[in-house]
Amino acid sequence: MMDENMKIIGSKLGITSQRILRKAEEYSHLVDVRASSTSLSALKLTGSSKIVLCLDLAASACNHVVDKASAVRLSGLQKKLYCTALKAVENLLDLQEKISIKELAVQFGCTDAIPLAQEALHSYEEDYNSKACQEMDFTTLLFQGAALCAACRNLKLKMDRSKLLQKCGVKKTIFDRLVADLEQHIMKAIESKKIVSKKRPRTLLDEVERQFQDSLEPNPKAQKMDETTKKVDYAEWKRRILEAAAQAKETPEKS
């Protein structure tokens, strides 16, 4: 039987759909199973605030718009804390938005940071996987956003850090620590590029250009061969002229 409080609070939010109410109740049970009492107390969630958050998430999953002002008021939380708690519960239920670094960069107007952010996150992921036994999902908004933030700081590109932090829905200390770790990977990548310069493989275009340049430059060996050929040709010509002259001289004497 459905929780009566779920129905009452749902009606105050304008939610009467049984589908949304059942999904919200399912979310509420999952929160109880996956979150310890310590985690819930850290989020300062009461029974009613948890119900409101689950109703909000269930409504979003069913494409139903909820009045955020009413949701915040009914939850008993401040607006900023409500947004943080909503993201935390969303992450707890694996409902977080999947968004790439590229998509985030477009939203925040810092597309120049995309390559560096991707490289930093890839390096961080490789380092983590080589040390940790537990699998981690690096496609979540937290990692994508932190990598983009770290790249923007290194490149001195402006971005709305507060808005990104709110979008990620985590505590500032956690976000800042992750950004700092990713910045270390950026510095390592930059240093390694300075020390080890990778030689670019020659392409067909490079070879054609080389041969063209060679054809423009004088070839000493070829010049020497030409001069030798000229000397041989001249000697042969001189020999034939002398033979012809000798034959012409002998002919009148015989007559």
Coordinates of C-alpha atoms in Angstrom, one line a residue:
M1 CA 0.0 0.0 0.0
M2 CA 1.3 3.4 -0.9
D3 CA 2.6 5.7 1.8
E4 CA -0.1 8.3 2.6
N5 CA 2.4 11.0 3.1
M6 CA 3.6 10.5 -0.5
K7 CA 0.0 11.1 -1.7
I8 CA -0.5 14.2 0.4
I9 CA 2.8 15.9 -0.5
G10 CA 2.3 14.8 -4.1
S11 CA -1.1 16.5 -4.3
K12 CA 0.5 19.7 -2.8
L13 CA 3.0 19.6 -5.7
G14 CA 0.2 19.0 -8.2
I15 CA 1.2 15.4 -8.7
T16 CA -1.8 13.0 -9.0
S17 CA -0.5 10.5 -11.5
Q18 CA -0.3 7.0 -10.0
R19 CA 2.7 6.3 -12.3
I20 CA 4.7 9.2 -10.8
L21 CA 3.7 8.4 -7.3
R22 CA 4.7 4.7 -7.6
K23 CA 8.1 5.7 -9.1
A24 CA 8.6 8.2 -6.3
E25 CA 7.8 5.5 -3.7
E26 CA 10.3 3.2 -5.4
Y27 CA 13.0 5.9 -5.3
S28 CA 12.3 6.4 -1.6
H29 CA 12.8 2.7 -0.8
L30 CA 16.0 2.7 -2.8
V31 CA 17.3 5.6 -0.9
D32 CA 16.6 3.8 2.4
V33 CA 18.5 0.7 1.1
R34 CA 21.5 2.5 -0.5
A35 CA 22.1 5.3 2.0
S36 CA 23.1 4.9 5.6
S37 CA 21.6 7.0 8.3
T38 CA 24.9 8.9 8.5
S39 CA 24.7 9.8 4.8
L40 CA 21.1 11.0 5.2
S41 CA 22.0 13.0 8.3
A42 CA 24.9 14.6 6.4
L43 CA 22.4 15.8 3.8
K44 CA 20.0 16.9 6.6
L45 CA 17.1 15.0 5.1
T46 CA 14.0 14.6 7.1
G47 CA 11.2 12.2 6.1
S48 CA 9.2 14.9 4.3
S49 CA 12.3 16.3 2.5
K50 CA 13.2 12.9 1.2
I51 CA 9.7 12.4 -0.1
V52 CA 9.7 15.8 -1.9
L53 CA 13.1 15.0 -3.5
C54 CA 11.9 11.6 -4.7
L55 CA 8.7 13.1 -6.0
D56 CA 10.8 15.8 -7.9
L57 CA 13.0 13.1 -9.4
A58 CA 10.1 10.9 -10.3
A59 CA 8.3 13.8 -12.0
S60 CA 11.4 14.6 -14.0
A61 CA 11.7 11.0 -15.1
C62 CA 8.1 11.1 -16.3
N63 CA 8.5 14.5 -18.0
H64 CA 6.2 16.2 -15.5
V65 CA 7.1 19.8 -14.5
V66 CA 7.2 20.5 -10.8
D67 CA 7.1 24.0 -9.3
K68 CA 10.6 24.2 -7.7
A69 CA 9.6 27.0 -5.3
S70 CA 6.8 24.8 -3.9
A71 CA 9.1 21.8 -3.7
V72 CA 11.8 23.8 -1.8
R73 CA 9.2 25.1 0.6
L74 CA 7.6 21.7 1.3
S75 CA 11.1 20.1 1.8
G76 CA 11.9 22.5 4.6
L77 CA 15.4 23.1 3.1
Q78 CA 17.0 26.2 1.8
K79 CA 17.1 26.5 -2.0
K80 CA 20.9 25.9 -2.3
L81 CA 20.8 22.9 0.1
Y82 CA 17.8 21.5 -1.8
C83 CA 19.6 21.6 -5.1
T84 CA 22.6 19.9 -3.5
A85 CA 20.4 17.2 -1.8
L86 CA 18.5 16.7 -5.1
K87 CA 21.8 16.0 -6.9
A88 CA 23.1 13.8 -4.1
V89 CA 19.9 11.6 -4.2
E90 CA 20.0 11.6 -8.0
N91 CA 23.6 10.2 -7.9
L92 CA 22.6 7.8 -5.2
L93 CA 19.9 6.4 -7.4
D94 CA 22.2 6.4 -10.5
L95 CA 19.9 8.9 -12.2
Q96 CA 22.5 11.5 -12.9
E97 CA 22.7 13.2 -16.2
K98 CA 25.2 11.7 -18.6
I99 CA 27.0 14.6 -20.4
S100 CA 30.3 14.8 -22.1
I101 CA 33.1 17.3 -21.7
K102 CA 32.4 18.6 -25.2
E103 CA 28.7 19.2 -24.4
L104 CA 29.6 20.9 -21.1
A105 CA 32.2 23.1 -22.8
V106 CA 29.6 24.2 -25.3
Q107 CA 27.2 25.1 -22.5
F108 CA 29.8 27.1 -20.6
G109 CA 31.4 28.7 -23.6
C110 CA 34.9 27.2 -23.2
T111 CA 35.3 24.9 -26.1
D112 CA 39.1 25.6 -26.4
A113 CA 39.6 23.6 -23.2
I114 CA 38.1 20.4 -24.6
P115 CA 41.3 18.6 -25.7
L116 CA 43.2 19.4 -22.5
A117 CA 40.2 18.4 -20.3
Q118 CA 39.8 15.1 -22.1
E119 CA 43.5 14.4 -21.9
A120 CA 43.5 15.2 -18.1
L121 CA 40.5 12.9 -17.4
H122 CA 42.0 10.1 -19.5
S123 CA 45.3 10.3 -17.5
Y124 CA 43.4 10.4 -14.2
E125 CA 41.3 7.4 -15.2
E126 CA 44.4 5.4 -16.2
D127 CA 46.1 6.3 -12.9
Y128 CA 43.1 5.4 -10.8
N129 CA 42.5 2.0 -12.6
S130 CA 46.2 1.1 -12.1
K131 CA 45.9 1.5 -8.3
A132 CA 42.3 0.9 -7.3
C133 CA 40.3 -2.4 -7.3
Q134 CA 36.9 -0.8 -7.3
E135 CA 35.4 0.3 -10.6
M136 CA 34.6 4.0 -11.1
D137 CA 32.2 5.6 -13.6
F138 CA 34.2 8.5 -15.1
T139 CA 31.4 9.5 -17.4
T140 CA 29.4 11.1 -14.6
L141 CA 28.9 14.9 -14.5
L142 CA 31.2 15.3 -11.6
F143 CA 34.3 14.0 -13.4
Q144 CA 33.5 15.6 -16.7
G145 CA 32.8 18.9 -15.0
A146 CA 35.9 18.8 -12.8
A147 CA 38.2 18.0 -15.8
L148 CA 36.7 20.9 -17.8
C149 CA 37.2 23.2 -14.8
A150 CA 40.9 22.1 -14.3
A151 CA 41.6 22.7 -18.0
C152 CA 40.0 26.1 -17.9
R153 CA 42.1 27.1 -14.9
N154 CA 45.3 26.0 -16.6
L155 CA 44.5 27.8 -19.9
K156 CA 43.2 30.8 -18.0
L157 CA 39.8 30.6 -19.6
K158 CA 36.7 32.1 -17.9
M159 CA 33.8 29.9 -16.9
D160 CA 31.0 30.1 -14.4
R161 CA 32.5 27.8 -11.7
S162 CA 29.6 28.3 -9.3
K163 CA 27.1 27.3 -11.9
L164 CA 29.1 24.3 -12.8
L165 CA 29.5 23.3 -9.1
Q166 CA 25.7 23.6 -8.6
K167 CA 25.1 21.5 -11.8
C168 CA 27.4 18.8 -10.5
G169 CA 25.6 18.8 -7.1
V170 CA 28.5 18.0 -4.8
K171 CA 30.1 19.8 -1.9
K172 CA 32.7 22.5 -2.9
T173 CA 35.4 20.7 -0.9
I174 CA 34.9 17.5 -2.9
F175 CA 34.8 19.3 -6.2
D176 CA 37.9 21.4 -5.4
R177 CA 39.9 18.4 -4.4
L178 CA 39.1 16.5 -7.6
V179 CA 39.9 19.6 -9.7
A180 CA 43.3 19.9 -7.9
D181 CA 44.0 16.2 -8.6
L182 CA 43.2 16.7 -12.3
E183 CA 45.4 19.8 -12.5
Q184 CA 48.3 17.6 -11.4
H185 CA 47.7 15.3 -14.3
I186 CA 47.6 18.3 -16.6
M187 CA 51.0 19.5 -15.4
K188 CA 52.4 16.0 -15.8
A189 CA 51.1 15.8 -19.4
I190 CA 52.7 19.2 -20.2
E191 CA 56.0 18.3 -18.7
S192 CA 56.1 14.9 -20.5
K193 CA 55.5 16.7 -23.8
K194 CA 58.4 19.1 -23.1
I195 CA 60.8 16.2 -22.3
V196 CA 59.7 13.7 -25.0
S197 CA 59.0 15.2 -28.4
K198 CA 57.3 12.7 -30.6
K199 CA 58.7 12.6 -34.2
R200 CA 56.0 13.0 -36.7
P201 CA 55.9 10.2 -39.2
R202 CA 56.7 11.1 -42.8
T203 CA 53.8 11.2 -45.2
L204 CA 53.6 10.8 -48.9
L205 CA 53.2 14.6 -49.2
D206 CA 56.4 15.0 -47.3
E207 CA 58.3 12.7 -49.6
V208 CA 57.0 14.4 -52.7
E209 CA 58.0 17.8 -51.3
R210 CA 61.5 16.4 -50.5
Q211 CA 62.0 15.1 -54.0
F212 CA 60.8 18.4 -55.5
Q213 CA 63.3 20.3 -53.3
D214 CA 66.1 17.9 -54.3
S215 CA 65.3 18.6 -58.0
L216 CA 65.8 22.3 -57.4
E217 CA 69.2 22.0 -55.8
P218 CA 72.3 21.3 -57.9
N219 CA 73.6 17.8 -57.6
P220 CA 77.5 17.8 -57.5
K221 CA 77.6 14.1 -58.5
A222 CA 75.3 14.7 -61.5
Q223 CA 77.3 17.8 -62.5
K224 CA 80.5 15.8 -62.4
M225 CA 79.0 13.1 -64.6
D226 CA 77.8 15.7 -67.1
E227 CA 81.2 17.2 -67.3
T228 CA 82.8 13.8 -67.8
T229 CA 80.3 13.0 -70.6
K230 CA 81.1 16.3 -72.3
K231 CA 84.8 15.5 -72.2
V232 CA 84.2 12.0 -73.7
D233 CA 82.0 13.5 -76.4
Y234 CA 84.6 16.1 -77.3
A235 CA 87.4 13.5 -77.5
E236 CA 85.3 11.3 -79.8
W237 CA 84.4 14.3 -82.0
K238 CA 88.1 15.4 -82.2
R239 CA 89.1 11.8 -83.2
R240 CA 86.6 11.6 -86.0
I241 CA 87.6 15.0 -87.4
L242 CA 91.3 14.0 -87.5
E243 CA 90.4 10.7 -89.2
A244 CA 88.3 12.4 -91.8
A245 CA 91.1 14.9 -92.5
A246 CA 93.7 12.1 -92.9
Q247 CA 91.4 10.2 -95.3
A248 CA 90.9 13.4 -97.4
K249 CA 94.7 13.9 -97.6
E250 CA 95.3 10.3 -98.8
T251 CA 92.7 10.4 -101.5
P252 CA 94.4 12.9 -104.0
E253 CA 97.8 11.1 -103.6
K254 CA 96.3 7.8 -104.9
S255 CA 94.9 9.5 -108.0

